[in-house]
Amino acid sequence: MYVFKYYKEKAIVKKIYNNNYTLQPQCDWHDYVRTDSPTIVQIGAHDSGVEGEEYGLQELLTTKNSNVILIEPVPEFFDNLKHAYSQFENCNICFENSAITSTTGTIKIKKQGVCSQISDDGDVEVQSLSWLDLQKKYNLTKIDCLLVDCEGYEETILTELIDYNTISIPLIRFEYMHIQNKEKVVSYLQSKGYTLYYCMWDPTYNFIAVK
């Protein structure tokens, strides 16, 4: 099944090439963190180091005095997340137990093993926070690196929720594996001035968008 998914995704990437949505070779997203004290926001942080979901974030934090906001809506993952990052005393880390959606309130999530996704017929009710309220709560005018992994909801966050006129985000790393309309997301980000690369940490699943 994994092999099937791998080649299916490669075929989709090839189609993107054929439609002139240029993707560059693999790169290490660490190379594009251009400050020693970056602000990093991770949406869908899961439990990070425990399950390997951080894709190199913890390695970066050993060398950068970062301001980090880790966002994870599922309570059991959230508790493990806080434990996984307790070692990084050199960084200012905030933990947000919410889902980023269009409105602030509550929302249902369907939990399937180690994965979870927003769904009307979900079995877990969690807190939700709008993108605008996230910006206000943490006084965000610039995010040096935005990491997004939320089982297909990346499309909504990147193309609908973020107002790129109100915040500077020079680097985005996002999982594309579960996005239904990958070409739309690639095209939209390119229209905002981003160059897209394969993520060296996991090119089968992740793209990097750089300004």
Short mmCIF file of C-alpha atoms in Angstrom, two decimals:
data_model
loop_
_atom_site.label_atom_id
_atom_site.label_comp_id
_atom_site.label_asym_id
_atom_site.label_seq_id
_atom_site.Cartn_x
_atom_site.Cartn_y
_atom_site.Cartn_z
CA MET A 1 0.00 0.00 0.00
CA TYR A 2 2.84 2.38 0.84
CA VAL A 3 4.53 1.70 -2.50
CA PHE A 4 1.26 2.37 -4.33
CA LYS A 5 0.82 5.70 -2.53
CA TYR A 6 4.44 6.65 -3.18
CA TYR A 7 4.18 6.23 -6.92
CA LYS A 8 0.73 7.75 -7.02
CA GLU A 9 2.12 10.90 -5.45
CA LYS A 10 5.08 10.92 -7.83
CA ALA A 11 2.64 10.74 -10.73
CA ILE A 12 0.77 13.75 -9.35
CA VAL A 13 4.02 15.67 -9.00
CA LYS A 14 4.89 14.79 -12.62
CA LYS A 15 1.48 16.11 -13.69
CA ILE A 16 2.22 19.37 -11.87
CA TYR A 17 5.44 19.64 -13.86
CA ASN A 18 3.57 19.01 -17.12
CA ASN A 19 1.17 21.85 -16.29
CA ASN A 20 4.11 24.22 -15.84
CA TYR A 21 3.81 24.47 -12.08
CA THR A 22 7.56 24.44 -11.51
CA LEU A 23 8.88 22.54 -8.50
CA GLN A 24 12.56 22.75 -7.65
CA PRO A 25 14.83 19.88 -6.48
CA GLN A 26 14.93 18.74 -2.88
CA CYS A 27 16.23 21.15 -0.26
CA ASP A 28 16.68 21.30 3.51
CA TRP A 29 14.14 23.75 4.95
CA HIS A 30 16.65 24.60 7.70
CA ASP A 31 18.69 26.45 5.05
CA TYR A 32 15.89 29.00 4.64
CA VAL A 33 15.53 29.94 8.32
CA ARG A 34 17.42 33.21 7.95
CA THR A 35 17.56 34.44 11.56
CA ASP A 36 19.11 33.11 14.77
CA SER A 37 15.90 33.82 16.71
CA PRO A 38 13.11 32.69 14.39
CA THR A 39 9.40 32.65 15.11
CA ILE A 40 8.16 29.17 14.18
CA VAL A 41 4.52 28.06 14.11
CA GLN A 42 3.59 24.40 13.67
CA ILE A 43 -0.04 23.57 12.91
CA GLY A 44 -0.75 19.91 13.55
CA ALA A 45 2.26 19.35 15.79
CA HIS A 46 0.93 15.92 16.89
CA ASP A 47 3.26 14.61 19.61
CA SER A 48 6.36 15.45 17.59
CA GLY A 49 9.52 13.72 18.80
CA VAL A 50 7.58 10.79 20.18
CA GLU A 51 6.25 9.74 16.76
CA GLY A 52 8.77 11.53 14.52
CA GLU A 53 6.23 14.11 13.36
CA GLU A 54 8.52 17.09 13.78
CA TYR A 55 10.49 16.55 10.51
CA GLY A 56 13.67 18.16 11.79
CA LEU A 57 12.17 20.86 14.02
CA GLN A 58 13.81 19.55 17.17
CA GLU A 59 17.20 19.46 15.46
CA LEU A 60 16.75 23.11 14.45
CA LEU A 61 15.85 24.10 18.00
CA THR A 62 19.19 22.79 19.29
CA THR A 63 20.94 25.53 17.28
CA LYS A 64 18.39 28.37 17.28
CA ASN A 65 16.98 30.43 20.17
CA SER A 66 13.50 30.23 18.74
CA ASN A 67 10.04 31.49 19.58
CA VAL A 68 7.81 28.52 18.87
CA ILE A 69 4.04 28.00 18.84
CA LEU A 70 3.07 24.33 18.70
CA ILE A 71 -0.59 23.77 17.80
CA GLU A 72 -2.29 20.42 18.33
CA PRO A 73 -6.04 19.93 18.96
CA VAL A 74 -6.17 16.29 20.16
CA PRO A 75 -5.72 16.21 23.97
CA GLU A 76 -3.70 12.98 24.22
CA PHE A 77 -1.31 14.09 21.47
CA PHE A 78 -1.09 17.52 23.08
CA ASP A 79 0.02 16.09 26.43
CA ASN A 80 2.78 14.06 24.76
CA LEU A 81 3.80 17.11 22.74
CA LYS A 82 4.45 19.16 25.87
CA HIS A 83 6.60 16.38 27.27
CA ALA A 84 8.58 15.98 24.03
CA TYR A 85 9.58 19.66 24.02
CA SER A 86 10.29 20.09 27.74
CA GLN A 87 14.03 19.73 27.05
CA PHE A 88 14.36 22.91 24.95
CA GLU A 89 14.97 25.44 27.71
CA ASN A 90 16.78 27.79 25.29
CA CYS A 91 13.54 28.40 23.37
CA ASN A 92 10.33 30.20 24.19
CA ILE A 93 7.69 27.57 23.43
CA CYS A 94 3.93 28.13 23.59
CA PHE A 95 1.52 25.21 23.38
CA GLU A 96 -1.90 25.78 21.78
CA ASN A 97 -4.49 23.02 22.27
CA SER A 98 -6.72 24.03 19.33
CA ALA A 99 -7.56 23.33 15.71
CA ILE A 100 -6.96 26.25 13.32
CA THR A 101 -10.19 26.83 11.40
CA SER A 102 -12.31 29.67 10.03
CA THR A 103 -13.99 30.37 13.39
CA THR A 104 -13.17 30.26 17.10
CA GLY A 105 -15.26 27.83 19.16
CA THR A 106 -15.42 24.05 18.95
CA ILE A 107 -15.16 21.59 16.09
CA LYS A 108 -15.32 17.83 15.59
CA ILE A 109 -12.31 15.75 14.67
CA LYS A 110 -12.19 12.16 13.52
CA LYS A 111 -9.32 10.30 15.15
CA GLN A 112 -7.93 7.27 13.30
CA GLY A 113 -4.94 5.76 15.02
CA VAL A 114 -2.12 8.30 15.09
CA CYS A 115 -3.92 10.54 12.57
CA SER A 116 -6.82 12.95 13.03
CA GLN A 117 -8.72 15.23 10.67
CA ILE A 118 -11.54 17.76 10.82
CA SER A 119 -14.83 16.02 10.02
CA ASP A 120 -18.54 16.74 10.58
CA ASP A 121 -18.99 13.15 11.76
CA GLY A 122 -15.92 13.22 13.99
CA ASP A 123 -15.85 11.43 17.32
CA VAL A 124 -13.81 13.99 19.29
CA GLU A 125 -14.88 17.57 20.00
CA VAL A 126 -11.97 20.00 20.35
CA GLN A 127 -11.39 23.71 20.69
CA SER A 128 -10.99 25.69 17.48
CA LEU A 129 -9.18 28.97 16.89
CA SER A 130 -9.49 31.13 13.79
CA TRP A 131 -6.33 32.17 11.96
CA LEU A 132 -7.10 35.82 12.71
CA ASP A 133 -7.52 35.10 16.41
CA LEU A 134 -4.26 33.12 16.36
CA GLN A 135 -2.48 36.18 14.96
CA LYS A 136 -4.07 38.42 17.60
CA LYS A 137 -3.47 36.05 20.52
CA TYR A 138 0.26 35.74 19.83
CA ASN A 139 0.75 39.19 18.25
CA LEU A 140 2.01 37.66 15.01
CA THR A 141 3.08 40.02 12.24
CA LYS A 142 5.82 37.73 10.91
CA ILE A 143 6.28 33.96 11.02
CA ASP A 144 9.78 32.98 9.92
CA CYS A 145 8.72 29.39 9.38
CA LEU A 146 5.21 27.93 9.17
CA LEU A 147 4.92 24.14 9.39
CA VAL A 148 1.55 22.64 8.42
CA ASP A 149 0.51 18.98 8.70
CA CYS A 150 -3.22 18.46 9.16
CA GLU A 151 -4.34 15.56 6.97
CA GLY A 152 -5.72 17.45 3.97
CA TYR A 153 -6.80 20.66 5.71
CA GLU A 154 -3.56 22.29 4.53
CA GLU A 155 -5.38 23.47 1.40
CA THR A 156 -7.92 25.47 3.42
CA ILE A 157 -5.29 26.99 5.70
CA LEU A 158 -2.90 27.98 2.91
CA THR A 159 -5.41 29.21 0.32
CA GLU A 160 -8.35 30.48 2.39
CA LEU A 161 -7.52 31.25 6.02
CA ILE A 162 -4.20 33.09 5.77
CA ASP A 163 -4.33 36.71 4.63
CA TYR A 164 -0.83 37.13 3.20
CA ASN A 165 -1.30 40.91 3.16
CA THR A 166 -1.40 41.06 6.96
CA ILE A 167 1.52 38.79 7.83
CA SER A 168 4.96 37.95 6.44
CA ILE A 169 5.70 34.22 6.08
CA PRO A 170 8.95 33.72 4.11
CA LEU A 171 9.05 29.94 4.61
CA ILE A 172 6.26 27.33 4.61
CA ARG A 173 6.73 23.58 4.89
CA PHE A 174 3.52 21.65 4.35
CA GLU A 175 2.38 18.08 3.86
CA TYR A 176 0.77 17.62 0.43
CA MET A 177 0.05 13.89 0.62
CA HIS A 178 -3.62 14.26 1.64
CA ILE A 179 -4.46 17.49 -0.19
CA GLN A 180 -7.20 16.83 -2.76
CA ASN A 181 -6.33 19.71 -5.10
CA LYS A 182 -2.54 19.82 -5.03
CA GLU A 183 -2.22 21.82 -8.24
CA LYS A 184 -4.48 24.54 -6.83
CA VAL A 185 -2.30 24.91 -3.74
CA VAL A 186 0.94 25.00 -5.73
CA SER A 187 -0.46 27.55 -8.17
CA TYR A 188 -1.89 29.71 -5.39
CA LEU A 189 1.39 29.85 -3.46
CA GLN A 190 3.30 30.66 -6.63
CA SER A 191 0.87 33.52 -7.27
CA LYS A 192 1.86 34.85 -3.83
CA GLY A 193 5.52 34.90 -4.83
CA TYR A 194 6.70 31.56 -3.45
CA THR A 195 9.11 29.12 -5.09
CA LEU A 196 8.28 25.51 -4.27
CA TYR A 197 10.74 22.74 -3.49
CA TYR A 198 10.60 19.12 -2.46
CA CYS A 199 11.36 18.78 1.26
CA MET A 200 14.59 16.83 1.73
CA TRP A 201 13.34 15.50 5.07
CA ASP A 202 10.39 13.75 3.43
CA PRO A 203 9.95 14.50 -0.31
CA THR A 204 7.17 11.94 -0.70
CA TYR A 205 4.95 13.86 1.71
CA ASN A 206 6.19 17.45 2.02
CA PHE A 207 6.76 20.55 -0.09
CA ILE A 208 8.60 23.73 0.92
CA ALA A 209 7.48 27.18 -0.22
CA VAL A 210 10.08 29.95 -0.02
CA LYS A 211 10.00 33.70 -0.65
#
